[in-house]
Short mmCIF file of C-alpha atoms in Angstrom, two decimals:
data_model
loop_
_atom_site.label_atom_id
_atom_site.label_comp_id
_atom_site.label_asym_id
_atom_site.label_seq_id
_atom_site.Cartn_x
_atom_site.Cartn_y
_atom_site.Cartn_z
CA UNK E 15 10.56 -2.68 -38.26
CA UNK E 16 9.66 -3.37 -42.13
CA UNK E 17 9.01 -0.36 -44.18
CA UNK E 18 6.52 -2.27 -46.55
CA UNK E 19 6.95 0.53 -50.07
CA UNK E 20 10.40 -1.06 -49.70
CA UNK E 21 9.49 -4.48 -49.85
CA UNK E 22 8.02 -6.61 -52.68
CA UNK E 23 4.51 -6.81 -52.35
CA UNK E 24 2.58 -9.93 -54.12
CA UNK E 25 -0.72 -9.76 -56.07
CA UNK E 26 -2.60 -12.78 -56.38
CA UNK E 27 -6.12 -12.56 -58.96
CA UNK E 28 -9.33 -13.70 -57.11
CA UNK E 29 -11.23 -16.44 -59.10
CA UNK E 30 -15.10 -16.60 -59.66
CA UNK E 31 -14.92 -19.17 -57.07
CA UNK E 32 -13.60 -17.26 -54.33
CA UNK E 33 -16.81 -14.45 -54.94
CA UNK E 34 -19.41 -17.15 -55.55
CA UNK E 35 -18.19 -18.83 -51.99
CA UNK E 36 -17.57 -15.22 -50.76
CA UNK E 37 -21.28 -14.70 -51.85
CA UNK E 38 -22.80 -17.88 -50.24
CA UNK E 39 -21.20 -17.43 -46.80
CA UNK E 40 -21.89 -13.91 -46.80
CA UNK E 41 -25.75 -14.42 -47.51
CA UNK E 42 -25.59 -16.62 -44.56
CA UNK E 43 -24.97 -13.59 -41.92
CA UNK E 44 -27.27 -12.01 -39.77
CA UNK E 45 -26.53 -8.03 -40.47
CA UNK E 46 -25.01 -6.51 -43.12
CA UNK E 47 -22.06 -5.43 -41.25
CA UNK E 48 -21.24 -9.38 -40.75
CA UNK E 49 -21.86 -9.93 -44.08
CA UNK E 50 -19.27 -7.51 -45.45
CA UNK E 51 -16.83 -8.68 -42.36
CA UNK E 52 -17.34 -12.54 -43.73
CA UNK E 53 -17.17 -11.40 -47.92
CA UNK E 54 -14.07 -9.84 -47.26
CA UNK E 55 -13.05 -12.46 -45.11
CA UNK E 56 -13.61 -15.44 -47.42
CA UNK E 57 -11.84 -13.19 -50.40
CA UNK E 58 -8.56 -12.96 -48.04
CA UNK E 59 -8.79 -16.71 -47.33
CA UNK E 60 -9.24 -17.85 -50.93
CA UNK E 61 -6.07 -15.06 -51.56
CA UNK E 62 -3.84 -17.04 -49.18
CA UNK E 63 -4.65 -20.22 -50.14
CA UNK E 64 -3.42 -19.62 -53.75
CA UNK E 65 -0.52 -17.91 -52.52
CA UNK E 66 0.86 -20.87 -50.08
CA UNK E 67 -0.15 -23.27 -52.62
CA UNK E 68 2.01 -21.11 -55.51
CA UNK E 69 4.93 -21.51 -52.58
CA UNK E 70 4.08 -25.51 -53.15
CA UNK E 71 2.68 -25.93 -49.28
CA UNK E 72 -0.65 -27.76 -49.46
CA UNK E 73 -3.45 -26.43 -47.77
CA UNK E 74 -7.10 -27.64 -45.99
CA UNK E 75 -9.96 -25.12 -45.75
CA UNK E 76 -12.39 -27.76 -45.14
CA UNK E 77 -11.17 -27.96 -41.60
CA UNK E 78 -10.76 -24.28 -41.30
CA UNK E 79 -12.60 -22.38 -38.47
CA UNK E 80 -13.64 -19.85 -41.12
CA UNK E 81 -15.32 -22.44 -43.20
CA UNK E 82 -17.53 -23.59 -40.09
CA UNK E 83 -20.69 -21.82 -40.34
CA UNK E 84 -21.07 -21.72 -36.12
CA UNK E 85 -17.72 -20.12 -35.95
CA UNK E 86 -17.91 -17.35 -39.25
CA UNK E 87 -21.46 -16.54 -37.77
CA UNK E 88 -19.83 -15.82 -34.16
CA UNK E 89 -16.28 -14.48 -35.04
CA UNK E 90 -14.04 -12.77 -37.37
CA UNK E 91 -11.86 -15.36 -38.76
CA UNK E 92 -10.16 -16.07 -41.72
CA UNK E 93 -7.64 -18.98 -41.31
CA UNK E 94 -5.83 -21.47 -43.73
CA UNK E 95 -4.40 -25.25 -42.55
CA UNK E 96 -1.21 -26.33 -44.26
CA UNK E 97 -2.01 -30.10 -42.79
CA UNK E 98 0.63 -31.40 -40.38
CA UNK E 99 2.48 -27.74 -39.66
CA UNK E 100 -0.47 -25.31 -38.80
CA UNK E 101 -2.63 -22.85 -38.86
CA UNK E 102 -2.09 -19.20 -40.79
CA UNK E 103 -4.43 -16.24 -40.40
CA UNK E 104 -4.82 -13.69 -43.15
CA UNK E 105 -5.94 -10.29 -42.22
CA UNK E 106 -7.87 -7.74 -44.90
CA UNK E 107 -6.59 -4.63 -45.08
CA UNK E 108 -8.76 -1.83 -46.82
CA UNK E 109 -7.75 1.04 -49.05
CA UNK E 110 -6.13 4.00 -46.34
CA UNK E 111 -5.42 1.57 -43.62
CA UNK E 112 -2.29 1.26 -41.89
CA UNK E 113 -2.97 -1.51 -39.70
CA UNK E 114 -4.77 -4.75 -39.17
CA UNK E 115 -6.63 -6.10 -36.45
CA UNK E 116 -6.36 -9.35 -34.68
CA UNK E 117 -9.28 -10.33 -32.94
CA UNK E 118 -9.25 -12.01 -29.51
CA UNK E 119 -10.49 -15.48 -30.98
CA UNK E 120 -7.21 -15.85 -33.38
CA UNK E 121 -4.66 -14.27 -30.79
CA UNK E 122 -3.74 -17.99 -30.40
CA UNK E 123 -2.85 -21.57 -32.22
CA UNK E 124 -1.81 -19.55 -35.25
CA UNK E 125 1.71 -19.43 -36.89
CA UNK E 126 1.51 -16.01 -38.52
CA UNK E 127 -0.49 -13.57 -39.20
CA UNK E 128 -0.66 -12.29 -43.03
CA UNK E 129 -1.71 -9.21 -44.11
CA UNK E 130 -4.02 -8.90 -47.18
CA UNK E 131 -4.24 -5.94 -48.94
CA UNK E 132 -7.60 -4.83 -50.98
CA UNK E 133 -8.50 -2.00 -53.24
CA UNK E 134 -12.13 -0.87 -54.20
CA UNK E 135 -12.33 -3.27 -57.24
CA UNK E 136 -11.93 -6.20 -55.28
CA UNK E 137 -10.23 -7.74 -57.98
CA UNK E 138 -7.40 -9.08 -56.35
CA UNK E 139 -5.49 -9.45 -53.07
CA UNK E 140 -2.02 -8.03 -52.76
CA UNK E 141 0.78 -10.07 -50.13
CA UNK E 142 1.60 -6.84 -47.66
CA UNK E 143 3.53 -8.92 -45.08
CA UNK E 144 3.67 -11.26 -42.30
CA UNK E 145 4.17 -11.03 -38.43
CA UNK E 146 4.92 -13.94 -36.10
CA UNK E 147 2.71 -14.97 -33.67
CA UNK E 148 5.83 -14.94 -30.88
CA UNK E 149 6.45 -11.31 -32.10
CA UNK E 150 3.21 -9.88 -31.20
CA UNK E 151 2.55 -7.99 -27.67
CA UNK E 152 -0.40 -7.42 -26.09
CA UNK E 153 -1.85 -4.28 -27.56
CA UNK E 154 -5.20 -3.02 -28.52
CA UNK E 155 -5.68 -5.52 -31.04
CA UNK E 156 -4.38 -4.00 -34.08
CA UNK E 157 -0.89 -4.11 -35.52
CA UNK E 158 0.80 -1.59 -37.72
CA UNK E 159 1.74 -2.16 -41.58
CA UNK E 160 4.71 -0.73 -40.20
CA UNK E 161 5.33 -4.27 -38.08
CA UNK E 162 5.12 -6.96 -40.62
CA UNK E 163 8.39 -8.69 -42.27
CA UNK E 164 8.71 -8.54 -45.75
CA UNK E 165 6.15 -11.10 -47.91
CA UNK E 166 9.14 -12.28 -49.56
CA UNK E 167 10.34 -13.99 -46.43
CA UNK E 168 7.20 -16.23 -45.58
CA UNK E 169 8.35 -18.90 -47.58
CA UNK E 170 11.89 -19.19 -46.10
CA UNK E 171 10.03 -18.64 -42.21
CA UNK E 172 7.74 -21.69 -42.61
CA UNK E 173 10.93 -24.33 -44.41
CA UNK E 174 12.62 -23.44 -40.98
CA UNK E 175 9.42 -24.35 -39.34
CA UNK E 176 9.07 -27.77 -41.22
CA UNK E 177 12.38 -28.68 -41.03
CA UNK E 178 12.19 -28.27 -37.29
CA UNK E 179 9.26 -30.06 -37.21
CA UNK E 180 10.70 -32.58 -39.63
CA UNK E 181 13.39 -33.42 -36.96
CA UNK E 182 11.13 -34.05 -34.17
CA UNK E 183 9.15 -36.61 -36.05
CA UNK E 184 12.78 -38.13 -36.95
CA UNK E 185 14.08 -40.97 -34.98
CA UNK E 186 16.91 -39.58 -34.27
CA UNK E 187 17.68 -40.03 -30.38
CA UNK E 188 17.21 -36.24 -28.95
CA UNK E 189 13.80 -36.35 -31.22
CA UNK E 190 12.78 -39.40 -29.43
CA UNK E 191 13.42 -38.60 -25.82
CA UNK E 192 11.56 -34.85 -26.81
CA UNK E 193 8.29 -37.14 -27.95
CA UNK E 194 8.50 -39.60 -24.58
CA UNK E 195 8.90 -36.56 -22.62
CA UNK E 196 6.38 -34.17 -24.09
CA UNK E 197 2.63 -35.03 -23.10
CA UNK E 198 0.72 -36.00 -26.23
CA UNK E 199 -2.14 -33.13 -25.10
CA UNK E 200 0.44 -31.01 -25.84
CA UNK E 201 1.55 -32.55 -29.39
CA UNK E 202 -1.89 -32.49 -30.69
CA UNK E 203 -1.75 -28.56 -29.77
CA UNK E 204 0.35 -28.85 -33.00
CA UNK E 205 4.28 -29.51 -33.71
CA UNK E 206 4.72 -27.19 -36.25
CA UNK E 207 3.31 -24.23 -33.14
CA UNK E 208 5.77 -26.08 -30.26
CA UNK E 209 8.49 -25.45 -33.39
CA UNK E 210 7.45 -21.93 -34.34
CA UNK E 211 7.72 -21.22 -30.48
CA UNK E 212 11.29 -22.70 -30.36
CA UNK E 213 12.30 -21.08 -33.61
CA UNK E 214 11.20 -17.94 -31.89
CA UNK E 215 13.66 -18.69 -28.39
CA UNK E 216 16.45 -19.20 -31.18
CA UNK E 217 15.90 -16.10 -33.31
CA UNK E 218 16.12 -14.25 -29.88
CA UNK E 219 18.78 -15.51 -28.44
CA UNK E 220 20.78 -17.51 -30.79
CA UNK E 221 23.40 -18.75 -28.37
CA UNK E 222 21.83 -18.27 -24.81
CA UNK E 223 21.88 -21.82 -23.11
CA UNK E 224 20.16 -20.33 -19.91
CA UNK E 225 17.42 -18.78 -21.98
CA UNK E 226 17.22 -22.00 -24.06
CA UNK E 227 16.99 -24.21 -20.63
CA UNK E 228 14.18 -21.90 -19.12
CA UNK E 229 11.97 -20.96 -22.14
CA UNK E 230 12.85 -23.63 -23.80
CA UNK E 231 11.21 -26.05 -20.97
CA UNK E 232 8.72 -24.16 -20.65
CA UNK E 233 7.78 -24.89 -24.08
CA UNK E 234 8.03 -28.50 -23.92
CA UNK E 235 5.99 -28.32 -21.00
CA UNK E 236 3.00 -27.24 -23.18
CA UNK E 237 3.53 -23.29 -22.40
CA UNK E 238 2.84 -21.84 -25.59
CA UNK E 239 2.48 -18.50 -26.70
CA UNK E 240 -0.40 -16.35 -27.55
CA UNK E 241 -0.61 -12.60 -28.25
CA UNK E 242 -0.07 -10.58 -25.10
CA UNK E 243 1.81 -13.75 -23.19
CA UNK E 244 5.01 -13.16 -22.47
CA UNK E 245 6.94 -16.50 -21.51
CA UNK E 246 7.62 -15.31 -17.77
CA UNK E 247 10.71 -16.91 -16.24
CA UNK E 248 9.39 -17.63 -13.02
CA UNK E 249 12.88 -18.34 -12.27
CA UNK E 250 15.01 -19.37 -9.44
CA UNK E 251 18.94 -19.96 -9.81
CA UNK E 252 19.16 -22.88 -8.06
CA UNK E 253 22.28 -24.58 -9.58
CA UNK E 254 25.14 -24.22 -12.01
CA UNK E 255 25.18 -26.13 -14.74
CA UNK E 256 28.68 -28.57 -16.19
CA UNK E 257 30.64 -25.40 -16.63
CA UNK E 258 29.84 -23.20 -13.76
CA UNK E 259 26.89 -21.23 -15.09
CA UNK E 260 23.98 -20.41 -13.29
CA UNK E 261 21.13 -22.40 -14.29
CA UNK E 262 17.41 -21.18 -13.84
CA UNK E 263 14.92 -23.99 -12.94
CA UNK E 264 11.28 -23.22 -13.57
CA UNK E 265 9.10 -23.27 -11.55
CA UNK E 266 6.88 -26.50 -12.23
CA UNK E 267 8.73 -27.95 -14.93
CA UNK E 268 11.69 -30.65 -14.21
CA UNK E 269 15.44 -29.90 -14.63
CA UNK E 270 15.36 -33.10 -16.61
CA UNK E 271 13.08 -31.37 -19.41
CA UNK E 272 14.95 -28.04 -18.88
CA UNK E 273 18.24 -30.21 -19.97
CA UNK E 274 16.32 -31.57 -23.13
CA UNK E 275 15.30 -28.09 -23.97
CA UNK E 276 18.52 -26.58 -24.17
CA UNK E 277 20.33 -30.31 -26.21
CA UNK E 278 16.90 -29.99 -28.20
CA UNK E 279 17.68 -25.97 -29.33
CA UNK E 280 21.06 -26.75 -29.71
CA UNK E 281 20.47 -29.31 -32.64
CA UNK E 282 17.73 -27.19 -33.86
CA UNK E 283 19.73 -24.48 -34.14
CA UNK E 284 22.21 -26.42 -36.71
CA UNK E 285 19.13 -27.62 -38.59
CA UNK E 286 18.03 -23.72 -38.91
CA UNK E 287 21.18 -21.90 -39.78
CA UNK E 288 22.14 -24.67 -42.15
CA UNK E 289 18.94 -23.35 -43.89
CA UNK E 290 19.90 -20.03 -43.60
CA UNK E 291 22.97 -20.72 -45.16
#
């Protein structure tokens, strides 16, 4: 866990656009409480938006759910696109509050969750942190200051996430058997979440082929996660694999794809410690 006074914290300035749009969608609500949810909302959008686009990552609020006026009426969202990668959430956080909540309609399809800080000026946003969407657990909603990985590290998290995503476009051979094998209902779900959800199987077990067969095929088989899902095995050693170790087959999904999994993470994993080196 982050201790975030011991971690750089970024301030970004809001910009008369951000309060006149803040202003319009706010006006649009039908109770004040909404209205203040959707101001503050809009404010935290507008503050990640400048903030990915000073880390030189386009972005596409046009298409986000928050600037749909059926979806800001009904729930509390407050997304950002970077186009062809995904979707990033950023949460307000209020003067005295040590956590954040993440509402049920954004506890899924999102690669991180970034925390927003405010203070009773309202005259900027400050960077707090970030927290993976495959490190969440199911919970009461809200997660703890306490949780989130420093600021400073979003911009290294998401190159590792386009550069796995960058290989699975590529036509190199593993890439291409991965896109003939993996249904294309489950590519439009999003490359850049089917790579955050591999990144996360490599970050947690760096060099565990059994884990990288099982979860790994699961993801390829369109399992992806969401807060509160935990990737069950649903496991049954069945075989060993080339070198005499057990090999668990899930349930549903082919050996064939479990194989692919486990060649796929092992180039991935090259791509992403190159990166980290």
């Amino acid at each position: 866990m982050n201790n975030i006074t011991e971690s750089l914290i970024f301030r970004v300035p809001l910009s008369p656009e951000s309060y006149a749009i803040a202003e319009q969608f706010a006006k649009q609500q039908l109770s004040q409480q909404r209205a203040k949810e959707v101001y503050l909302n809009t404010l935290a959008v507008y503050i990640g938006r400048d903030f990915l686009d000073g880390l030189d990552f386009d972005t596409n609020l046009e298409n986000a759910d928050c600037f749909n006026p059926l979806w800001r009426m009904a729930e509390d969202v407050a997304d950002v696109i970077i186009p062809d990668l995904g979707v990033i959430e950023f949460r307000r956080v209020l003067p005295g509050e040590i956590s954040f909540l993440i509402p049920e309609f954004v506890r899924e399809n999102r690669l991180v969750y970034v925390a927003v800080g405010f203070d009773e000026s309202l005259d900027f946003g400050d960077i707090l942190g970030f927290i993976c969407l495959s490190d969440l657990t199911e919970s009461d909603g809200y997660v703890s200051l306490e949780m989130l990985q420093p600021a400073e590290n979003l911009l290294d998290y998401l190159m590792q996430l386009e550069a796995g995503r960058d290989f699975l476009l590529s036509d190199d051979p593993l890439a291409v058997e991965f896109r003939n094998v993996v249904e294309a209902e489950t590519q439009e779900k999003s490359l850049g979440l089917m790579a955050a959800a591999l990144e996360a199987i490599y970050r947690q077990s760096p060099d565990d082929g059994g884990n990288w067969r099982g979860k790994g095929g699961k993801v390829l088989a369109g399992d992806l996660p969401a807060v509160g899902k935990v990737m069950e095995e649903g496991m049954a050693i069945s075989t060993r694999d080339e070198v005499g170790e057990p090999v668990a087959e899930i349930k549903s999904v082919s050996r064939t794809t479990q194989k692919l999994a486990k060649k796929l993470l092992g180039k991935l994993a090259e791509i992403w410690h190159e990166e980290e080196t």
